Short mmCIF file of C-alpha atoms in Angstrom, two decimals:
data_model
loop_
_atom_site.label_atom_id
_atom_site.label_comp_id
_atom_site.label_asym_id
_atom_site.label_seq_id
_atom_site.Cartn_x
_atom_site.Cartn_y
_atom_site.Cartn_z
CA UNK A 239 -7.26 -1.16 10.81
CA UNK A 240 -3.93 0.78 12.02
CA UNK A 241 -2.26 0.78 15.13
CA UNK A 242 0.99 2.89 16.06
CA UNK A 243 2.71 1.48 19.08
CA UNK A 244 5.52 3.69 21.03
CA UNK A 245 8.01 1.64 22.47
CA UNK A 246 9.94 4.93 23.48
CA UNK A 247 9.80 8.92 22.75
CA UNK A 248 11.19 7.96 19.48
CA UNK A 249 10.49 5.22 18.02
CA UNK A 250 7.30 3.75 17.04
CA UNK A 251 5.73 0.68 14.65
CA UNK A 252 3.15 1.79 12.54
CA UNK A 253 0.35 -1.58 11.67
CA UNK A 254 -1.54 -0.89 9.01
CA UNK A 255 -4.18 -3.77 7.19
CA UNK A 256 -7.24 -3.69 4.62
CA UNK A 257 -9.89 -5.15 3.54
CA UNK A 258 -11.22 -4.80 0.12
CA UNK A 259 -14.56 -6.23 -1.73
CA UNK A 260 -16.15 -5.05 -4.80
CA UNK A 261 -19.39 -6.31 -5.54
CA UNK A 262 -20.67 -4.86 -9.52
CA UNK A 263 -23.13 -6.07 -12.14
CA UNK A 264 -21.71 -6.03 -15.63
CA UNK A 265 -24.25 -4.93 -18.20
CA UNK A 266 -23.98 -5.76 -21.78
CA UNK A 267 -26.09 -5.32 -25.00
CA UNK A 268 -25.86 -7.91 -27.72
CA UNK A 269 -28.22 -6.94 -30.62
CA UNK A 270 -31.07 -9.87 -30.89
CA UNK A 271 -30.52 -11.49 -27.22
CA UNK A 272 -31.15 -7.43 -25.25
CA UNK A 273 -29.62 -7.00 -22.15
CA UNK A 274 -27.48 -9.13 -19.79
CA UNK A 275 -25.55 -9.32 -16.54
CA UNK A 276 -22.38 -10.68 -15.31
CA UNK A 277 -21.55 -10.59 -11.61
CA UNK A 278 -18.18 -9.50 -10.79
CA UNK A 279 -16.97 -9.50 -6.83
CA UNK A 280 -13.19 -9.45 -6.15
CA UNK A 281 -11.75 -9.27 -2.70
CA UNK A 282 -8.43 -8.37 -2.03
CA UNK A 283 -6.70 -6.64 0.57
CA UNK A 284 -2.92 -5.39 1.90
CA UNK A 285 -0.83 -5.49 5.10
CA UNK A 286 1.63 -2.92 5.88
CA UNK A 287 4.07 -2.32 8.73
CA UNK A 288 6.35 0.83 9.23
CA UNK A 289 9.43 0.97 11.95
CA UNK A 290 10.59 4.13 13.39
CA UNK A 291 13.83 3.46 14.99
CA UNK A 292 15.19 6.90 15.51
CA UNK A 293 13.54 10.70 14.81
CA UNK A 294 15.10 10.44 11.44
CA UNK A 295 15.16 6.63 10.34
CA UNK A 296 12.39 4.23 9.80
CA UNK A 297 12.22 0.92 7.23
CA UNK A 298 9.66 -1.46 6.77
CA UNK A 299 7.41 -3.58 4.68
CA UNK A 300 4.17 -4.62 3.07
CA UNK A 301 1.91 -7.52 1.27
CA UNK A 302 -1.14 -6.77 -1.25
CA UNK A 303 -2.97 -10.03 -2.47
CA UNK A 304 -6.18 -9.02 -4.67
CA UNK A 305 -8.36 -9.97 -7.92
CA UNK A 306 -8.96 -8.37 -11.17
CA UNK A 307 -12.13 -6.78 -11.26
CA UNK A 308 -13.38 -9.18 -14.13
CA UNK A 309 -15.13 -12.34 -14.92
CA UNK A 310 -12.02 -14.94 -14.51
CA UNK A 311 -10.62 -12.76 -10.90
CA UNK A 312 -6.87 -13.67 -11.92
CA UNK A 313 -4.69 -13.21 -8.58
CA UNK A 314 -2.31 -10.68 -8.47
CA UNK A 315 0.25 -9.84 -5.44
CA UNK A 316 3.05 -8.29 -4.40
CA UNK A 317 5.55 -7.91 -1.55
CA UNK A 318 7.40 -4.59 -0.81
CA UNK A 319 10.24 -2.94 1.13
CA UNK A 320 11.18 0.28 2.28
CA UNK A 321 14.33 2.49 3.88
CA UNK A 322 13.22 6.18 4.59
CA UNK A 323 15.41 9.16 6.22
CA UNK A 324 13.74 12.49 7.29
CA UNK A 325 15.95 15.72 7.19
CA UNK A 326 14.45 17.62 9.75
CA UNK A 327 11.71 16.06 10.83
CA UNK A 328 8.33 13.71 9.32
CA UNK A 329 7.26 16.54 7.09
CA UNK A 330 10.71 15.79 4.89
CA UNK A 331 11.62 11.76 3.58
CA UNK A 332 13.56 10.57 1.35
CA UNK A 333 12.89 6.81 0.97
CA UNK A 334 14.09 3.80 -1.37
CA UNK A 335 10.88 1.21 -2.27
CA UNK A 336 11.52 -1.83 -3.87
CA UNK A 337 8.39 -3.61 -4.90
CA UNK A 338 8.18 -7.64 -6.34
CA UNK A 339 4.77 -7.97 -8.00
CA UNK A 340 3.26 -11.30 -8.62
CA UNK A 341 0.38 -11.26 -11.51
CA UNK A 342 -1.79 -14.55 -11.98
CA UNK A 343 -0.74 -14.21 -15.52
CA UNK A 344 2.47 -13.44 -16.98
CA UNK A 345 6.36 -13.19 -15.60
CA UNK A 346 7.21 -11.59 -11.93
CA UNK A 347 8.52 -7.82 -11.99
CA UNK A 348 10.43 -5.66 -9.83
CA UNK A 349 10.41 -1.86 -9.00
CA UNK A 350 12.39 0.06 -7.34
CA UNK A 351 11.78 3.77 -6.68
CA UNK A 352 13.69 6.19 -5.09
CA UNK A 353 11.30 9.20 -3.34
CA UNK A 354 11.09 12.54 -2.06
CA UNK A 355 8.32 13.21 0.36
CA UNK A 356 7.58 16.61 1.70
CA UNK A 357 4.70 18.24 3.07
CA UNK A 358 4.01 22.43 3.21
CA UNK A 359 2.46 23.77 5.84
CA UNK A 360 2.15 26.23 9.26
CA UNK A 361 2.71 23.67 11.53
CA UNK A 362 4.23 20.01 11.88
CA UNK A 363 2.35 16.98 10.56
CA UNK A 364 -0.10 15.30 13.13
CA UNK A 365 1.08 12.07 14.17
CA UNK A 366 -2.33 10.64 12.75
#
């Protein structure tokens, strides 16, 4: 699902949310026993929101919550947070991420990256 809503000629929020599910059969061989299956079926899914303030500036945010896809599903998640300018217009960004990830097993982590978006083209980028 997405959803950008103007609030003037310049500034917009971007809603953004998914829903994953994975539904596989496992197959193994064990010599003497043949053939068996294990049923695997994580679900997961994310939530992401982007403010435009301004033609150049825009920050905002986003949650993932989803399982391995293996026997046990261990929960993993993550919260994130971004600061973007554009030099000239959406087609150049420069942003900042920083990114807390949870996993089900083992200690907390943070990233943060530091990007540079562009996009080549004849034309502008379609607003979507």
């Amino acid at each position: 699902i997405k959803a950008k809503l103007w609030n003037s000629p310049n500034s917009y929020l971007v809603l953004q949310g998914e829903f994953l599910a994975l539904n596989r059969d496992d197959a193994t061989w064990a010599p003497g026993s043949g053939y068996s299956t294990t049923r695997v079926s994580p679900v997961g899914g994310y939530l992401f929101a982007d403010y435009n303030f301004g033609i150049r500036y825009d920050f905002g945010a986003s949650y993932e919550r989803f399982q391995a896809p293996t026997v046990d599903k261990p929960w993993d998640q993550s919260v994130g947070a971004f600061v973007g300018y554009s030099l000239m217009e959406e087609t150049t960004v420069f942003r900042a991420d920083w990114r807390r990830t949870l996993p089900d097993a083992g200690d907390a982590f943070n990233t943060f990256t530091l990007r540079a978006i562009f996009s080549m083209g004849p034309h502008k980028a379609h607003q979507f």
